[in-house]
Structure formats: structure tokens, C-alpha cells
Amino acid sequence: MFSYLSKKIAIPNGVKLKCVSWNSEQGWIACGGENGLLKVLKLDSSTSKGGQQNSNLSMNQTLEGHNGAVMVVNWNENYRKLTTSDQYGLIIVWMLHKGMWFEEMINNRNKSVVRDMKWTADGQKICIAYEDGAVIVGSVDGKRLWGKELTLQLALVEWSPDGRLILFCTVQGECHIYDGNGNSLSEVHLFANKGMGQSPLIGIDWHDGAEGSGNHNHPALAIGFENGNVQLMRSETDEQPVFLQTGMRASQIQWNRSGTVLSVAGLQSGGDSRDVSMVQFYSPFGQHLRTLRVPGTSINALSWEGSGLRIALAVDSYIYFANIRPDYKWGYFGNTLVYAFNKPDKAEACVIFWDTVTNERYAKYVKRLIAIRACGEYCILATSGEESGQFILILCNAIGSPVDSKYIEVEPLYITMTPYHVTAASESYVYVWQYRTLVSKLTSVDTSALNVNRKEGRERVFHIDNRSTSGELSVDDNKLRVPSAATNDPICAVAASNKLLLVGQESGAVNRYSLPHLALEGQYILRCRPQVMALNCTSSMFSVIDVNGVLTFFDLLPTPSVAPRGTSVMGSHLSFERKDTWDMRWSDDDSELFAMMEKTRMYIFRGTEPEEPVLSSGYICEFHDLQIKAVLLDEVMKGPEKPNKEQIINFETKSLRDTRNLLQDVSIQDAYQFIKDNSHPRLWRLLAEHSLEKLDLLVADKAFVRCADYHGIQFVKRLRMLDGEIKQRAEVSAYFKRFDEAESLYAEVDRVDLAVEMRMHLGDWFKVEKLIQSGAGDDSTFTLAWNNIGNYFADRQKWVKAVAYHAQAQNTEKLVECFYALEDYQGLEKLINMLPEGSQLLCNIGVKFVSVGLCEPAVTAYLRAGDVKAAVDACILLNQWDQAVALAEKHNFQQIEGLLGKYAGHLLEKEKKIAAIDLYRKANKHTEVASLLAQLAKTSAAAKACPLRVKKLYVLAALEVSKFRQIALVADMSVQTHGITANKGTVVVQTLDGLMTLDQVASENSAIEGSWRGAEAYHFWLLAHRQLYDGQFEYARRTSLILLEYEDLLEPVDIYSFIAISSYYSKHYGRCSKAFMKLESIPELSREKLDSFSDLATSIFVKAFPFRFVFHHMMLHL
């Protein structure tokens, strides 16, 4: 990040300020000072075209009510209230009414001074801490919730983000934890204040995480001490906090709204015993980001703007505003801007790939994102791995799809990328990955074989202190492992081009390595500590931005010198420098041109000569063809999910602007001389285009030659061959994409055919059709136009219109696709007869009919194409086995029987007998159907299924037998019905064959022959039951006696039981007695069952014929 002072507001009468607070939601700034001074200011929130924020005051109101010095100001952002307190303990709550601030509530305890007061994150409660230990917690509407007298001398207070805890800091440097009701819980362990004497606390800030920071595990609680020590904690009980030593006498600390930067204000002793006011900025993990020096004797207070782009400092009787240039995670390649931001509800960073031309956006969520770099056709996302000490480099394309990745153990603190290499460096090690070469897209993908196989990419890693980088490291499982060794001179910057790699160290040493061989060529010594380095397009010079924002240059090609360690190098650090620089970009095609951002201005330099600056706060994306493209990332981050093209701005260099003006105002020869003196391919191309407009072909040819535009040279040659000025103008208009103008010029010379040809090259077939209708072209051109228009509508899924044009062009192949897409199967079927027999397109039609389950037209199409096998396969696929068998028999296709049997066997293995029966029925295999139905009937009967179902199964089996018998016996008649003569001997032979086949099948499967008999058995069984239930007991008895003939099909127990009960009700006791005798003589029955039958018989016959029954049993036992 970079920071610089941008504005200063003086307080009237030189009143010294004590406090300042910036409302992060609405932008109001409250400042309090001596003599009861209290002001509410507001800066204009509008933004200029270049992205620069306006700093004019839109509000400046003085609030009267305090008599003593205002010591504390605090905003309630949710309810738009301002709370202030002075040195006498007077508390005033201010409210906004019609754009002005008025008193709403006043409170004065008259016992002690208010040392601090804080609102909860939701603005519902306020905690007021008095110096004597009194604590009051109130609601937003002024009600007192609770109060307490603590035995502490309070200095500071802070709420936890969820409002459940309150931290009270004492003057003695202690921090106590209380719950939301004022009950003491514990004490915060202040590791930063141990062993150094008790230093007073000067600030406490607990970030609420509302804006999201991308890492939910980073420290959010900051506690600062007057001695400059700062303790950063993840929670109030964190036993491993981050410890900072700022080296200054601190006065205040505060997080920015996103919790990514901590600012610490204070005084640092200078070399001449003068104290220097400054603000130091740190990351949540304690990394020093930037130091901002501020004029004045002391910084009494500081406060961040809500966007995090500005900070307000209360210094003496002034308010200083400093602009912050954040280090966004972003990159630009091709026409794609890739950037990352954090959402409060997600731990992952959201990475957006935004095509700035088509305005298409692709989102990708990445865990533990460290940095983004982009170049050429790809970008690199550097992330932390799941394991400690593991890092991942993900190579992505323009839509965010991962192309390749590498697992490394070199922490990517500093990353640079070229079209061929990715370089990542930690403090000690440098890792270089050649992800592509001049002859291949990617080194990790081998496309030489038919199968695309991954192979090892070229990777090297070396320690910065090693003098040799030879030896390519082996990579196992895509993971690179390196030893851990520290260095006394850590790496602080890297830069690379296609030829060189530069690695800068904190001492100012810069090692130079050649690429792609990565050989150490020498070392340069800088006058400063580099922070950002960049090589120009010819690798003859590199720029350096140091930690203080000073831009300098190092020329790689002057006189030789001798560097330390005995290494001979070439180069010198130039005296040219620019201060307050936070971004810089070399031109891609001119080694002398570069653009830089200095505070809120963009400068373009040729060598050391600057052009007029342009007001801008954009981040430079690219510098190419004398044009600079920049992006207003500050504006993009305000609505990162919906960027717009207005946030991309373009600037032109002075030479490009002057050339445009000269071409309009002076002759072509004068402009030619100017461009010759300021030669650049873009200027020559501009001259060539202007010369074409003027039809000055000689100058245009020279200009195209100077900018090495081969196609332009060929175009000029073609123009010279044309026989008229109007034709030349028409070609020039077409060259500049003014096609309507070119068409009118062609029509003017009666060459509509050339207009047709032009439109055909453009693919504007609607215009081609219109021109042909006016009289140009022939039938073949008409057909071509109709086909292409049909394709246009088909690509947009407007199938009806596509059918109309393809029908006019008689393009049957396209009509097939359109009818299929429209689901117009009737139209598709009509095409079958329109196509010649044997056409391959018929097979395509058959495939489409099969895909939607239409068997008949599919078979017709296949047969017309002459592919019988495909027709049979279609029938099988659609389960039309009867048609498949018929086709197989007709065309002598023998494989059908095997397929049928195999499929039926598969169904039977899966216990799908009904499906197998249906399959055989469709194939007209009556004997197999009858056999399966008979087996199913027996199985159902054994399972005591519904008798009616069993009867139906037997009837179905018998019907199939009848069909088979009919086919076998009347096969001879089919010969006569088809008009084929046959003698009586032939008929007899065929009849005998049919009878023998029937007998053979019946002998092999007895179930087939007994199907009707099974149906009869169950018919009488059902009839007997119906008669019994209807009260026709005599009929039921008689019918039951018939069942005796079907003991092989029905259970004997069931038969005799029914005879017994029907005889009993019909009063035929003799028959009933015989039935019981039969039941008692069945050996398969258990003894318990036999005894139950005997007991039942006894109970029946003792009542009906007791003496006869006794005699009967006596005779039975004798």
C-alpha cells in the first residue's frame, strides 16, 4: 500500500484538537478541541472522471453546547447520532434534523470525567466509562440499562463485536473482561506489557468483521501501549497474540473498516533530538506496510473513512487528510481484468474474471488467497495449502478455469509473471516455473501424442545466497520440497522479462539471472531498499520504487564496474527520481516510454521528459501503442460484483494527440516529417490510415512499411490495381469497416457484384439476399445465401425460420436437423421418401427416430438406406420383437434368435417373468409364452394367490398353445392363399410336419398340453365357491365332486375340505363322512392337523347321527 497527505483543514483561531471521528456510513467528520470546540464536517463524496475523489467541504457546522475541551466524540452510525463529552463530564447526544445537528439529550454526572464511551456494533447500547471507575450502560433511546462502580481507574472501554463482552482498560495498563451485565469474568493477558515496566494503554479497537477480511482467523482485537508496543489478538483469550514494536511513542490505534490495516499514530525521536509525528500501517499479522510522516508536534487522534481510502488526522489545530492506495489483489491480461474481494459471509475470497470488452463476468471462490498476477494469456492465483508450509500456484485462463497448478513450499511473498515464467520468492528462496515455451502452449501438457498426458514442467528453486542455480529439481507428485534456511539479507522485490530475472534484497543488492536458463550473471547495488521493480521491454533498464515511494532507474548498459563479492557487472543507478510514486508501468513497445502515478496525477515520460500530468487515481493495466489503459479499482471495489465499462479509462500520449491534430491541420508531408522525428509504429499506422482516406497511396505504402504491416502493404498494392477512384474509395471504406458507404460506392459504378462479394466475406447474408433480389448474383449464390441464413437462425434456435430458408435451398441435411429440433416427426418422415435409396442421410434419420422411440419410421428409413441390421437393431432397442423377428426371417438375419434367447434369459435371471413373457409374445414365440405362463400359474397356485388370477394365467397359456397349433396346422394353407401352386403331397407333408412339431413341443413341456385342464380345474373351483356362498349347497356339492378329477392340480386337502363342508350344508352326511375319512388318511398332514379334523368330525356327527356315528367308528376300529 501507499499513503500520502492530500488535504489540510485549519481550525479557526488556532484551537488545538483533541479528538476526531469519521462516520463510515454517511461520511460526517466530527472533531472536538479546546474551549468547547465541536465541528461536524463533510467532504464532497463525488468522484472525478479519473477516479480522483473531490475534497471540497459540503458541510461545516459548529455545534455549541460544551464549555470545556471536547475529549471524546463517537458516532452511532446505525441511528445517525453523535455522542460527545468534554473535560467536565458533560455528555451531549446530537441528532440530525433537516440537514442540521441539534441537541437531543444531555447528561452530566458532576462527579468525574468521561474517559471513553463506545456504542455496540448494532448501535443499540452505549457504555460510558468514567475516570473514577463508574460505568453506565444505556440504550439508544436514552434509558439507563445498568450502572456500576468499579474499583478501577478507567481509561478506555471497548465492546466485543457481538456485544456480549465489555473490555475495561485502566490507567495502570490493565485490561479487564466483563460480561454485558457488568459481571467480572477475567483479565486479558497483556504479553506486550510484561518485562518492560507498566506502560499506559493508549488505544483499544476490536474489529467487528462486518466488511469481511478474507481470513476469519486473523487477529481482530488490537491493544496499544504508550511505549509503542501493540498486541494483536484473535479473541480476548488468545494465548498466542501477534506482538508489534513500532519504535515510537504511540498516541492512538485504529483498524480500517475491513480490518486489513491497523494504523498506529505517535511520535518518533529524530536524529537531531526532534520528535517526528508519523502514522505506521501494519497488516493483521504484524507486517509493516507503510510509514506516513506528518508535520506538526503531535497526532492527537486519527479516524478512517468508511471506504478505507482516506484517513483523518487531528494534528495540533489542523485536520490532515491522507489518501491510501491499497494493495488490491488484481491483474490484467488480454481484455480480462481479474480481481479479488471478500464477502462477510464467506471465508473464501471471491475472484472475478471480467471481460472488459464483452462485459461478461465469471466468479471463482478461492480459499486462503495470497496474491494475483497476470501476463499474456494467463493469470496466477497464489494460495496457501491445507497443510502448514504448503502453497499452491494456480494457472488460470480468461474465464477462470484452472489450466495448471503447482504445489510448492516457497512462500510466495513476492511474485512476478512473464508470458513464459512465473517467479515466486520468499525471504530466502526463489522458485521459477517455466509454464510455457516458445513452441508449446504449456510445458505441463504434452500434445505430441493422441492422448494428452501431463508431464513435469520445468521448475527450479534456489537459495538467494547460492552462487550457482544449475540443476533442475525433480518434482514428485507435483509437489516441490525445499530445505528451510534463513538469510541475513532477505528478498524484498522481484522483477522479470523474457530475458532477465532480477531479485532485490533489503540491503539494496539486486541479483541478475538469465532466462530461461536461470544462470546468475551478476549483481547490482542500489542506493535504496527496493519495494517494486520493473524491467522495460528491451531489458536495458529497470525501475525501482523504494519503501518511501521514491521512483528511480537503473541503467543496465553503461560502463563496467566491480561489485562486492568480486562479480563484474554492467550498470549504474541514475540520478533521476520522483517522489510519492505508487504505481509505474513501462510501455510494451518502446523502451523509453513509461507511465507513473504520483499522488493523484498520472505522468507519461519519454526518457526523463514528462508530459502534462492527468488527474487520475486509476491503477495502470497496460501501456501499449501510445495508449494507457487504467482501471478505477476503488470504484470497482464499491460494487465488485457488477463492474461497468466506465471504470476502465484510456489515456493517450502527447505524441499521439499531436499527430492527430497535425493530420487535421497540416499537409501529409509535414505530418510525415513529424512522425519521422517521433517514430513509433502507432504513429505510422495513424499516418497510413489518414493517407488511405486521402488516397495518397505512396505515403500510405511508406507508412505501412515503417510500421511493418504486411497486410496493409498488400492492400495498397490491390488498390493500385483498381481502375477507378470510386472503386478505390469503396475498398478504403470497406477497410475502415464503413460497409454501407462502400456498398453505395459500388452501386454508383454499377458493380453490385462487388458489393455482394464484400457482404459474403463479411458473412452478412441478409444483405447478400437483398442484393441478389435486386438483380445481382445467380441461383447458386441464392442457394448459398439461403443456407447461411438458415444456419444463422438455427444457431439462435429459431428453427421455424431456419426450416423456411433450408427448404428454399433444398438442403435436406439441415432440414433433418431442424425438423428434429422442432419435434416435427411428420415432416421428418416425409423426407424419407424424398431421399434416394442408399443415402447415408437416411441412416441419420433412422437414428433420430430411434432416439425418440418411433420404430416404424426408423425401420422404413433404415430399409430404404439398405441397412437391414440397423433396422433389426432398432426394433430390438425399442422392444418391438415381433417386427424384429419378421424382418430377420424376411431378410434371413440369423442372429435374431440368439439375441432373443439371451435377452429372455437375462430377464428370467432377474425374476422378470412378465417382461420375458411380453418379449416372447412380441416375437410370436407361442410355445415359450405358454410354458412361462403355465409355470407362473403353478407358482401362483403354490403361493395361494387369487384363484381367478391362476385361472387367467392358465387360459392365457392355453390360448398361446391354440395359436401355435393353428400356425402349425394351417401353415400349408398360406402357400395356397399366396397364389403358389402346390400338389397334394406337399400339403400332406407340411401338415404332418406341423403335427409332429406340436407333438414334440407338447412332449417336452407337459405344462403346455395341460393348460386348458388347469383352467378347467380353477374354473370349477371358483364355481363351487360361488355356489356355496350363494346358498346353492347341492350344486356346490356336485361341483366339488368334479374337482376330484383335478387332484394333480389342486391340493387334495382343499378339495376334500370343500366336499366335506358342502356335503354338510347340503345334508349329505355320508359324503361328508367319507370326505373326513379321506382327510384323516392323507399322510402329508401333521398329527395336529389330523387330530383337528377328527375332533371336528366328532362334533358334527355326534349331533347329527350319534348312534350311527358310534357304530361307524366301532366298525372302523374293528
C-alpha angles and dihedrals in degrees: 000000000000132000134190137167112260109168142016127201118195120215113228119258092012094277110175117237124232104180143010133188129185117208102228095201106044100018101239117150118210119194129179132192147152125325093030093298112170123164135174114206133177129195121218106265096204121116128219124233091263092054095258114143116232114238102197117128115252093177132030112165126163114212117211123204108087124089100182129054112296105239104172132036122175134173129221096205098183094055098029096239131143120211120197136175133189137206092274094057096255111151121198126185112205126201133195118243123172092340095310132097120239136176113268104169136006128197132176122176091188093208108081146000123270107241098181143347131190137185122221117254091259092047094237099118138029127204117207118196120198125201093242092059099264114141126192124186116194139173127246092258092058101262119141109236098182142331134203141184109225123195089232135101098233126211107161140014133197135178123221113246092255093046094238098110135045123203116207118196120199133212089246092063101261129132120207128193121221130173124241091271096053099261116144114241111168145308129269113244105236103202091170091064099050126105094008102077124268108299119191119251114247101179147006125189127174112194113221097209093228093138096044124240103206094245117069091189099059122108116275104169114078122187118185131198131204092243089065098258117133127193117205116196136182091213139353089270098045108142094190106050126170111255122210130191108194095179094226140090101265125215105176143358132201139168121230114245095266093048094235099112130042117201121206118190124197149106128290124197112245128216093257093052091262120129117235120208113224146156120223122201124210137181119239089262095053101262111149109237108174144338120222117198115210128194117237140065099278144351107235098180143356136195135184127232114240094250092052091233097108138034128200120218125195103214118171105302096341139081110219120198120206125193118224122210104199123211097243119193100242147121141184128219131160103337094323126108113199120191139158133222137167131244120210093230097049132066091203124081114245110228116198122202105200121188100211092199102049094025090229116150131201122190125208127180116218127186120226095358113193106176146340127221129174138190138153110345100339144050133212125228111198114201140166117253130232092258123066112263093017122119134182132213111202118195110208135182128224095285095047098257113146111245099177140344139198131203112216139169095215107103105234098227091145122030134178130176136200129180088271110023141048117202122192124179136188122192091281110015136058121206120195123190120187097205095175140012136209091266102038135048095225130008092214095059122068111203097171092097128055091252116062106232129183117240135178115285119218108271131169134177128186140170115253092234094053114103093205128059098177121129125062113239120236117239121213120196090349090293124122116207122194132178119252114243127151128221133216091224108048124207114255106169142016133195133177144182131180089278108029143040119202122195117190126203133202092253090062095257116138120195117210121212129180121235139254092007093048098218120162107244102175149299135266128203119219129199092232144034106269121226102169126020131181134180123220122239094269095043089236097119139017133202126227128202109190130206091273094055095254115147117213136160135228119206112214097197113056130097121330121257138177118250128198118283088041097277117147112221141169124231149066138223107246121227094230113110141163125199131220093028117159104166136026136175132185120220113258094224107028122057092201097053126084138153125217138184115228112182104303097342134086117216126193115204132194101196103317096330113103127208124220110297122245123215107244143135095194125131110238113245102178143341111212137144092006090301127111121207117200134176127217095227092173089061093041091054091055088068104010096168093057111038119172133210093248087074089066111078131185128209128191126213120246093250091056092048092047092049091054090051093047093051088056098044109031138040124281091248092056090047089049090056092048092051090047089056091047099035119189130145091239092055092048090050090051090051092048092053092048091048091052089054089053092041090236092149095174094060091039090055092050092047093050089050091051092051092043094237103158094180090052091052091051090048091055090050090052091049091054090056093057116100101218140046092229091055089050091051090049091053091047090050089051089048090056090045095249091135099162089055091049091050092053090049091051090050089050091062092040094249101129088149089068089051089052091050091049092051090048091054089050093049091236094143095165088063089045091055091048092050092048091051088056090061108279125115134016139258094281091055089048090052091048091050093048091049093051093045088051089051089050092056092042091054088055092045093245091139100168092059090042090055091052094054096040089050090054089050091046089229100161095178092058091042089059090056093045095048089048092050090048091047087233096150094165090060089046091051091052089058090063093072092042093060122078118251114270094027113151088221089069089065089052089052090050091053091052093050090049090051090060096040100253105141104174099056090040091055091046091052094048094047091049088051089051095242105130094167091057089050092052091045090052091053091049092047091051092044094246095138097159090059090043092053091046091051091046093051093045094050097033094246103167100183094073095081092054092048091048093050094045093050092046091049090051091053092048091050088055090051090246097139095153090055090048090050090050090049093052092045091055089049092050092239095150099170093052090047092049092048093050092046091050091049090048090050092052091047091050091048092051089050090053091243123169108302091220090058091050091050091051092050091052091047091051091049091049091050090053089051089051091051091051092048091049092051091047096048100041098040088105091059092060090068092057095043090057091056097252115140118233131172124235093257092059092050092050092049092050091048092050090048090053093049092048091050090051092049092047093052092045092050091049093049117031091182090070094055094047097049095105090045091054089050090051093050094054091041091059091041091056092042093052091052093048090051092048094051090045090056094249091132097163093051090046090053093050093047091049090056088060089058088069087079091062102054088127091061103033128050111263090220090057093046097049092040089056092046090051095051095042091048090049093053091044088049094240092138095168092059088043090053092050090050091054090048089054091049091050090051098054105112096201092066120096123246091250091054092048092050091051090053090048093050091048092050091050092051091050102045098039089062096041104038109000098169094041090047092052091048090047092054092045090055089044092055093044 
